[in-house]
Amino acid sequence: MRIRRNIITIQLVTLFSIFCESVAVGFTVDQFNHAKLIRKEDLPGFKQSKTVSVLYYYKEDNPKHRSFFHEYDKSAEYLGLYDLKLGVVNCKDPANSDVDRCTEDKTDALVYTYSNGNELLALEIETMFDVNSMMSNILQLALLREVPILQSKEERENFVNKHKGTHDVVFSFQKAIGTYEHRIFMEVAYAFHHKFQFAISTATEAVTGLIPHPEILDEAKVWFLMCSQVINKEDDCFIKFYDDKMDLSSLASFMRKLDTPPNFDIPGDGITHPYTPDLGLHLVYLFYRESTYVHHVKCLLLLMCKAAFITVNVEATLPEAVGLDDFPPNTPAVAVQYKSEKNLVHMTEAWSIDSAFEFFASKLHEYEVRPREQEGQGVGDVMGDEVEGQTYPEGELEEKDRYSEEIETEDDQVAEAIQRARKIKMDLELVERLTDKTFTPTIQERDLVFTLFYLPFDHRSLAILRAYGEAARKFENQTDRPFTVVNCHDWTDVCATENITRYPVLKIYEQGKFLKDYDGMLSIEDVMNAYKLLKQEKPVSLADKEEIEKFFTGILPDGSNITGTVSVVALFDDQNKGVQTYKEVARSLGDKFTFGINSDGQGKDFAQKSGCGDLPCVVILRRNDLVQPYVTFSGDLTSAEELSSFIEKSLNPSLAELTPSILPQLYKQNRPFVISFVDDTESSRQLLEPIQSLVKAQAYPDLIFCLLQSGDINSFGRQILQTYQNSTSSSVPALSYAHLREGKVYNYLDKSFTKDQIEAWLKDIQNQNIDDKTLFLLKDGTYKPRIQGYHFLEFIKENEEMKKKSQGRKVDPDVHAANVHGIGFDSEGNEVDPRNQDNKKEETVDDSEIRRELIELQKSRLYHHAEGKHKPSHRKPEDHSDTPRHTPESIPPTPETGGSGYPAPEDTSPSSEGSTPSPPKKTIIHDDL
């Protein structure tokens, strides 16, 4: 569907271009400046290109095609740098009258591609409507073997497995072939395809396992998979996600960093390292002696692309040889050199892998968020008060830096996420905004109303407001639209009347009266389920055995499915006193569960099957619990409090999978966790069998049994397991007993998972008769703000002083609007459409210099470092040159394995499926391989 919408958009753009061009001046074939005019006798030679050549057969000046003519000529200029030739055959020339394509109908609606004399594909010009679509399509065609298109998870996994131990993989999801992002990716792939294995996909299925929710993916993404160092095919590749801008400059810079060695040893690899200042990398130094070298310290490579890792053998080299005054007295020792500074910052804590990692992470964090006045020189010291050609009133730059958005949100992850998502417009079209005049009538006129009370500057309010709007969109085709909001910044009297003292708050009103505060998860699905549950009868009357049986299988008497995964059914006889209590509980919890009831004794058989024995019987049905699909209440049916408590505790499965939504509910029970770390293998199933038996037997009611998916090496579950076992080489399946309140974790070390052994292990822990080798103590952290707070009284004084200084000075209107209304708003307080801003930026971007660098990189491979390494920036010995020596070597063309892993066939004719053959190419020999 998304691709179809893209096609419709493309067609609309094309139609608009046709309309605009229809009134333009005529176009002649002589106006092609970069696309070469090909004569009849030159056609065979032009088609013999070793890469890909492109031809357009020009017949006449068609106003509908004028936009294409200009874009085709512009693409010829860029693609010529990649040795890809774009030509034009003038079919109006009498000398070309017998050229085959010139005599065919509709030839001028197609672009033809050739390689080694063979015709490849004919591309419709409707899909080649601008430079982006032309360059991306042609580069994809030229590199089809080097950059295969993988459209399923299996294809991607097979591709990655094939290159484990040999190559690193760069994989990208693209919205469609022919977009700007696709073009950028293909240009970078052209420069680096001999060093890395590239692949793309336009199917969200192919990115399953790389992101949590691939089905909602709607923009281009890039992942870097470090597979070259993987020894066993069963091991996973470490994955680095590209999170910068999707433009040529940023992606090229990212790839250049990947193209440097992640670790450099001094003097083992030389005296001078290859990490030049233009790469923009922090440097992490590990000083060691042979007797203290810790091999697994290379876990710090997780910081790849943010820092380079340098090991220095202090016994085999001198400090001055690497530009230092002295080495640390004790080893191992760690130091950091920021990318823009000369001096090293040394770690003073006691050495350990964890402390080294935490040291660098904290120092990098401080560097990224520290105010400018802490950097030695303020902005004013270096540049005065002029930045990017704009003049600001005195002191305004310092004000901007002090209120930096990055600093503002640093201690609040919700605020940080909202700040990142600010450019994505909220969908609040179907959410009714209530005022002091409309609030009361709306509540009174409707049967059921949900009202969200929020503040527009509160980050949590904005986070919930976005999900709330998406939930309202689900009722687009219904006349009943229950979701409303009240902005408490604008309508303080309404919020005061409703006693709103915290934000955000979601209140439910029924038949003109306040019903309750919604206290469930504020997600789209949960809010929608609450509305559906409140709309139905509480409890649902089950008239006969057939309706009771259907309810047990998840179907209501009207034939609809029960909302949610948990429901409650009560089976009574006429004389039981608990009926009224049950109805009271059903009304109280009616926004969380579906309640059913039969009170004439027809549920006796079902009560016996559920383990009640006789009536009355209350059963909690859990359809997603494979271990205990139902539990029965055995307490006092006349106690609403006892029954409510039992039902709410029975919400979670008996062997729950830990997720962010379920963890808080389990954690507040203050019971130890028994966590099974599993994946989808048979060995994990063997672990779960005895665990399920223990759960069914209810032998340990004081423990919470749960499981955590940990198959992916980069998953949250695997990170927890590695922490609990204090090892980066942990494997699944695994079992841990975690008492989070006490900070104690016991790890099951036996390789055999049987019920008796696991039960004996649990009893030893509870009896405190356990080997301390299995115990891991969680770190007792101190939770405090990572940055200093603001002294607002001082700010007020400074603001008054700045106002006096700035009176009479001209202030940039955009800056003034940002100060008054916030970043991203105009002078009227209206939010600026980010798409318009992006378009303006794209118009001014000139990638020509970056493109030339990439092309030179592909031709000469400038980045090998066997000789002439670069000195550290902090100090440069006089007797070494920091100029790199580049000696590219080439070998006569030989058959070579293509990017997909299959040898290029000698016959270069296109296959029946239209795949592009891989042309012969030169093999580059690298000094560093």
PDB file of N, CA and C in Angstrom, residues 38 42-57 72 83-89 99-102 104 107 110-123 138 141-142 908-910 915-917 919:
ATOM      1  N   ILE A  38      24.931  10.387 -29.588  1.00  0.00           N
ATOM      2  CA  ILE A  38      25.538   9.186 -30.160  1.00  0.00           C
ATOM      3  C   ILE A  38      25.106   9.039 -31.618  1.00  0.00           C
ATOM      4  N   ASP A  42      28.450   4.911 -33.943  1.00  0.00           N
ATOM      5  CA  ASP A  42      29.053   4.776 -32.610  1.00  0.00           C
ATOM      6  C   ASP A  42      28.217   3.932 -31.657  1.00  0.00           C
ATOM      7  N   LEU A  43      27.014   3.557 -32.076  1.00  0.00           N
ATOM      8  CA  LEU A  43      26.119   2.810 -31.190  1.00  0.00           C
ATOM      9  C   LEU A  43      26.717   1.495 -30.697  1.00  0.00           C
ATOM     10  N   PRO A  44      27.273   0.636 -31.565  1.00  0.00           N
ATOM     11  CA  PRO A  44      27.817  -0.647 -31.070  1.00  0.00           C
ATOM     12  C   PRO A  44      28.889  -0.451 -30.012  1.00  0.00           C
ATOM     13  N   GLY A  45      29.788   0.502 -30.217  1.00  0.00           N
ATOM     14  CA  GLY A  45      30.835   0.739 -29.233  1.00  0.00           C
ATOM     15  C   GLY A  45      30.291   1.283 -27.931  1.00  0.00           C
ATOM     16  N   PHE A  46      29.261   2.149 -28.007  1.00  0.00           N
ATOM     17  CA  PHE A  46      28.661   2.713 -26.800  1.00  0.00           C
ATOM     18  C   PHE A  46      27.982   1.631 -25.965  1.00  0.00           C
ATOM     19  N   LYS A  47      27.369   0.665 -26.634  1.00  0.00           N
ATOM     20  CA  LYS A  47      26.679  -0.412 -25.925  1.00  0.00           C
ATOM     21  C   LYS A  47      27.641  -1.432 -25.324  1.00  0.00           C
ATOM     22  N   GLN A  48      28.897  -1.403 -25.723  1.00  0.00           N
ATOM     23  CA  GLN A  48      29.880  -2.373 -25.228  1.00  0.00           C
ATOM     24  C   GLN A  48      30.490  -1.965 -23.889  1.00  0.00           C
ATOM     25  N   SER A  49      29.880  -1.044 -23.195  1.00  0.00           N
ATOM     26  CA  SER A  49      30.414  -0.575 -21.919  1.00  0.00           C
ATOM     27  C   SER A  49      30.660  -1.736 -20.966  1.00  0.00           C
ATOM     28  N   LYS A  50      31.789  -1.671 -20.254  1.00  0.00           N
ATOM     29  CA  LYS A  50      32.108  -2.709 -19.261  1.00  0.00           C
ATOM     30  C   LYS A  50      31.233  -2.582 -18.021  1.00  0.00           C
ATOM     31  N   THR A  51      30.657  -1.413 -17.805  1.00  0.00           N
ATOM     32  CA  THR A  51      29.758  -1.223 -16.657  1.00  0.00           C
ATOM     33  C   THR A  51      28.322  -1.197 -17.174  1.00  0.00           C
ATOM     34  N   VAL A  52      27.725  -0.035 -17.220  1.00  0.00           N
ATOM     35  CA  VAL A  52      26.372   0.121 -17.748  1.00  0.00           C
ATOM     36  C   VAL A  52      26.330   1.403 -18.568  1.00  0.00           C
ATOM     37  N   SER A  53      25.781   1.330 -19.757  1.00  0.00           N
ATOM     38  CA  SER A  53      25.542   2.518 -20.569  1.00  0.00           C
ATOM     39  C   SER A  53      24.035   2.691 -20.742  1.00  0.00           C
ATOM     40  N   VAL A  54      23.613   3.955 -20.868  1.00  0.00           N
ATOM     41  CA  VAL A  54      22.192   4.284 -20.909  1.00  0.00           C
ATOM     42  C   VAL A  54      21.915   5.095 -22.169  1.00  0.00           C
ATOM     43  N   LEU A  55      20.829   4.759 -22.840  1.00  0.00           N
ATOM     44  CA  LEU A  55      20.473   5.460 -24.075  1.00  0.00           C
ATOM     45  C   LEU A  55      19.022   5.920 -24.040  1.00  0.00           C
ATOM     46  N   TYR A  56      18.830   7.153 -24.549  1.00  0.00           N
ATOM     47  CA  TYR A  56      17.477   7.650 -24.775  1.00  0.00           C
ATOM     48  C   TYR A  56      17.355   7.999 -26.253  1.00  0.00           C
ATOM     49  N   TYR A  57      16.302   7.506 -26.883  1.00  0.00           N
ATOM     50  CA  TYR A  57      16.077   7.749 -28.302  1.00  0.00           C
ATOM     51  C   TYR A  57      15.118   8.931 -28.440  1.00  0.00           C
ATOM     52  N   TYR A  72      17.480  14.247 -17.111  1.00  0.00           N
ATOM     53  CA  TYR A  72      18.347  13.239 -17.740  1.00  0.00           C
ATOM     54  C   TYR A  72      19.724  13.827 -18.013  1.00  0.00           C
ATOM     55  N   ASP A  83      31.829   6.739 -14.250  1.00  0.00           N
ATOM     56  CA  ASP A  83      32.129   5.992 -15.469  1.00  0.00           C
ATOM     57  C   ASP A  83      30.892   5.292 -16.019  1.00  0.00           C
ATOM     58  N   LEU A  84      29.738   5.902 -15.781  1.00  0.00           N
ATOM     59  CA  LEU A  84      28.489   5.409 -16.343  1.00  0.00           C
ATOM     60  C   LEU A  84      28.024   6.424 -17.385  1.00  0.00           C
ATOM     61  N   LYS A  85      27.914   6.006 -18.640  1.00  0.00           N
ATOM     62  CA  LYS A  85      27.660   6.910 -19.743  1.00  0.00           C
ATOM     63  C   LYS A  85      26.168   6.981 -20.060  1.00  0.00           C
ATOM     64  N   LEU A  86      25.664   8.215 -20.193  1.00  0.00           N
ATOM     65  CA  LEU A  86      24.300   8.447 -20.626  1.00  0.00           C
ATOM     66  C   LEU A  86      24.350   9.111 -21.995  1.00  0.00           C
ATOM     67  N   GLY A  87      23.669   8.515 -22.961  1.00  0.00           N
ATOM     68  CA  GLY A  87      23.703   9.025 -24.320  1.00  0.00           C
ATOM     69  C   GLY A  87      22.315   9.303 -24.873  1.00  0.00           C
ATOM     70  N   VAL A  88      22.299  10.011 -26.001  1.00  0.00           N
ATOM     71  CA  VAL A  88      21.063  10.349 -26.694  1.00  0.00           C
ATOM     72  C   VAL A  88      21.241  10.039 -28.177  1.00  0.00           C
ATOM     73  N   VAL A  89      20.270   9.350 -28.751  1.00  0.00           N
ATOM     74  CA  VAL A  89      20.241   9.106 -30.184  1.00  0.00           C
ATOM     75  C   VAL A  89      19.177  10.020 -30.786  1.00  0.00           C
ATOM     76  N   VAL A  99      17.702   3.156 -37.614  1.00  0.00           N
ATOM     77  CA  VAL A  99      18.026   2.599 -36.297  1.00  0.00           C
ATOM     78  C   VAL A  99      16.774   1.941 -35.741  1.00  0.00           C
ATOM     79  N   ASP A 100      16.920   0.699 -35.257  1.00  0.00           N
ATOM     80  CA  ASP A 100      15.742  -0.088 -34.869  1.00  0.00           C
ATOM     81  C   ASP A 100      14.828   0.658 -33.912  1.00  0.00           C
ATOM     82  N   ARG A 101      15.376   1.186 -32.847  1.00  0.00           N
ATOM     83  CA  ARG A 101      14.548   1.820 -31.831  1.00  0.00           C
ATOM     84  C   ARG A 101      13.848   3.075 -32.354  1.00  0.00           C
ATOM     85  N   CYS A 102      14.455   3.746 -33.312  1.00  0.00           N
ATOM     86  CA  CYS A 102      13.851   4.965 -33.833  1.00  0.00           C
ATOM     87  C   CYS A 102      12.601   4.677 -34.652  1.00  0.00           C
ATOM     88  N   GLU A 104      10.407   2.223 -33.875  1.00  0.00           N
ATOM     89  CA  GLU A 104       9.396   1.575 -33.043  1.00  0.00           C
ATOM     90  C   GLU A 104       8.516   2.607 -32.348  1.00  0.00           C
ATOM     91  N   THR A 107       8.986   4.375 -28.239  1.00  0.00           N
ATOM     92  CA  THR A 107      10.387   4.297 -27.823  1.00  0.00           C
ATOM     93  C   THR A 107      10.774   5.476 -26.947  1.00  0.00           C
ATOM     94  N   LEU A 110      10.717   5.419 -23.043  1.00  0.00           N
ATOM     95  CA  LEU A 110      11.571   4.467 -22.332  1.00  0.00           C
ATOM     96  C   LEU A 110      13.019   4.910 -22.360  1.00  0.00           C
ATOM     97  N   VAL A 111      13.770   4.450 -21.377  1.00  0.00           N
ATOM     98  CA  VAL A 111      15.220   4.605 -21.342  1.00  0.00           C
ATOM     99  C   VAL A 111      15.812   3.211 -21.373  1.00  0.00           C
ATOM    100  N   TYR A 112      16.783   2.983 -22.258  1.00  0.00           N
ATOM    101  CA  TYR A 112      17.337   1.646 -22.468  1.00  0.00           C
ATOM    102  C   TYR A 112      18.726   1.555 -21.857  1.00  0.00           C
ATOM    103  N   THR A 113      19.024   0.397 -21.264  1.00  0.00           N
ATOM    104  CA  THR A 113      20.315   0.181 -20.609  1.00  0.00           C
ATOM    105  C   THR A 113      21.025  -1.009 -21.251  1.00  0.00           C
ATOM    106  N   TYR A 114      22.374  -0.909 -21.298  1.00  0.00           N
ATOM    107  CA  TYR A 114      23.175  -1.932 -21.972  1.00  0.00           C
ATOM    108  C   TYR A 114      24.433  -2.211 -21.156  1.00  0.00           C
ATOM    109  N   SER A 115      24.995  -3.397 -21.370  1.00  0.00           N
ATOM    110  CA  SER A 115      26.279  -3.760 -20.775  1.00  0.00           C
ATOM    111  C   SER A 115      26.912  -4.842 -21.633  1.00  0.00           C
ATOM    112  N   ASN A 116      28.172  -4.631 -21.998  1.00  0.00           N
ATOM    113  CA  ASN A 116      28.911  -5.595 -22.815  1.00  0.00           C
ATOM    114  C   ASN A 116      28.143  -5.956 -24.092  1.00  0.00           C
ATOM    115  N   GLY A 117      27.464  -4.988 -24.680  1.00  0.00           N
ATOM    116  CA  GLY A 117      26.765  -5.202 -25.927  1.00  0.00           C
ATOM    117  C   GLY A 117      25.383  -5.797 -25.790  1.00  0.00           C
ATOM    118  N   ASN A 118      24.976  -6.147 -24.585  1.00  0.00           N
ATOM    119  CA  ASN A 118      23.669  -6.758 -24.357  1.00  0.00           C
ATOM    120  C   ASN A 118      22.697  -5.751 -23.745  1.00  0.00           C
ATOM    121  N   GLU A 119      21.463  -5.826 -24.206  1.00  0.00           N
ATOM    122  CA  GLU A 119      20.446  -4.960 -23.629  1.00  0.00           C
ATOM    123  C   GLU A 119      20.000  -5.538 -22.290  1.00  0.00           C
ATOM    124  N   LEU A 120      19.913  -4.668 -21.285  1.00  0.00           N
ATOM    125  CA  LEU A 120      19.524  -5.110 -19.947  1.00  0.00           C
ATOM    126  C   LEU A 120      18.045  -4.855 -19.691  1.00  0.00           C
ATOM    127  N   LEU A 121      17.712  -3.646 -19.284  1.00  0.00           N
ATOM    128  CA  LEU A 121      16.330  -3.316 -18.954  1.00  0.00           C
ATOM    129  C   LEU A 121      15.910  -2.047 -19.674  1.00  0.00           C
ATOM    130  N   ALA A 122      14.636  -1.972 -19.971  1.00  0.00           N
ATOM    131  CA  ALA A 122      14.047  -0.739 -20.488  1.00  0.00           C
ATOM    132  C   ALA A 122      13.250  -0.106 -19.357  1.00  0.00           C
ATOM    133  N   LEU A 123      13.619   1.110 -18.977  1.00  0.00           N
ATOM    134  CA  LEU A 123      13.004   1.779 -17.835  1.00  0.00           C
ATOM    135  C   LEU A 123      12.057   2.865 -18.322  1.00  0.00           C
ATOM    136  N   ILE A 138      20.003   3.613 -11.991  1.00  0.00           N
ATOM    137  CA  ILE A 138      21.135   3.225 -12.837  1.00  0.00           C
ATOM    138  C   ILE A 138      22.273   2.669 -11.991  1.00  0.00           C
ATOM    139  N   LEU A 141      21.361  -0.758 -10.969  1.00  0.00           N
ATOM    140  CA  LEU A 141      21.537  -1.673 -12.095  1.00  0.00           C
ATOM    141  C   LEU A 141      23.004  -2.035 -12.272  1.00  0.00           C
ATOM    142  N   ALA A 142      23.872  -1.036 -12.135  1.00  0.00           N
ATOM    143  CA  ALA A 142      25.309  -1.277 -12.312  1.00  0.00           C
ATOM    144  C   ALA A 142      25.888  -2.122 -11.185  1.00  0.00           C
ATOM    145  N   THR A 908      27.098 -12.796 -20.538  1.00  0.00           N
ATOM    146  CA  THR A 908      26.555 -11.612 -19.882  1.00  0.00           C
ATOM    147  C   THR A 908      25.178 -11.239 -20.369  1.00  0.00           C
ATOM    148  N   SER A 909      24.505 -12.144 -21.051  1.00  0.00           N
ATOM    149  CA  SER A 909      23.146 -11.851 -21.491  1.00  0.00           C
ATOM    150  C   SER A 909      22.212 -11.840 -20.303  1.00  0.00           C
ATOM    151  N   PRO A 910      21.175 -10.989 -20.351  1.00  0.00           N
ATOM    152  CA  PRO A 910      20.266 -10.902 -19.197  1.00  0.00           C
ATOM    153  C   PRO A 910      19.477 -12.176 -19.015  1.00  0.00           C
ATOM    154  N   SER A 915      17.779  -9.924 -14.285  1.00  0.00           N
ATOM    155  CA  SER A 915      18.879  -9.553 -13.412  1.00  0.00           C
ATOM    156  C   SER A 915      20.043  -9.042 -14.243  1.00  0.00           C
ATOM    157  N   THR A 916      20.832  -8.166 -13.637  1.00  0.00           N
ATOM    158  CA  THR A 916      21.943  -7.556 -14.349  1.00  0.00           C
ATOM    159  C   THR A 916      23.210  -8.362 -14.149  1.00  0.00           C
ATOM    160  N   PRO A 917      23.933  -8.713 -15.231  1.00  0.00           N
ATOM    161  CA  PRO A 917      25.176  -9.455 -15.069  1.00  0.00           C
ATOM    162  C   PRO A 917      26.253  -8.582 -14.462  1.00  0.00           C
ATOM    163  N   PRO A 919      29.785  -7.144 -14.541  1.00  0.00           N
ATOM    164  CA  PRO A 919      30.856  -6.979 -15.514  1.00  0.00           C
ATOM    165  C   PRO A 919      32.202  -7.269 -14.888  1.00  0.00           C
TER     166      PRO A 919
END
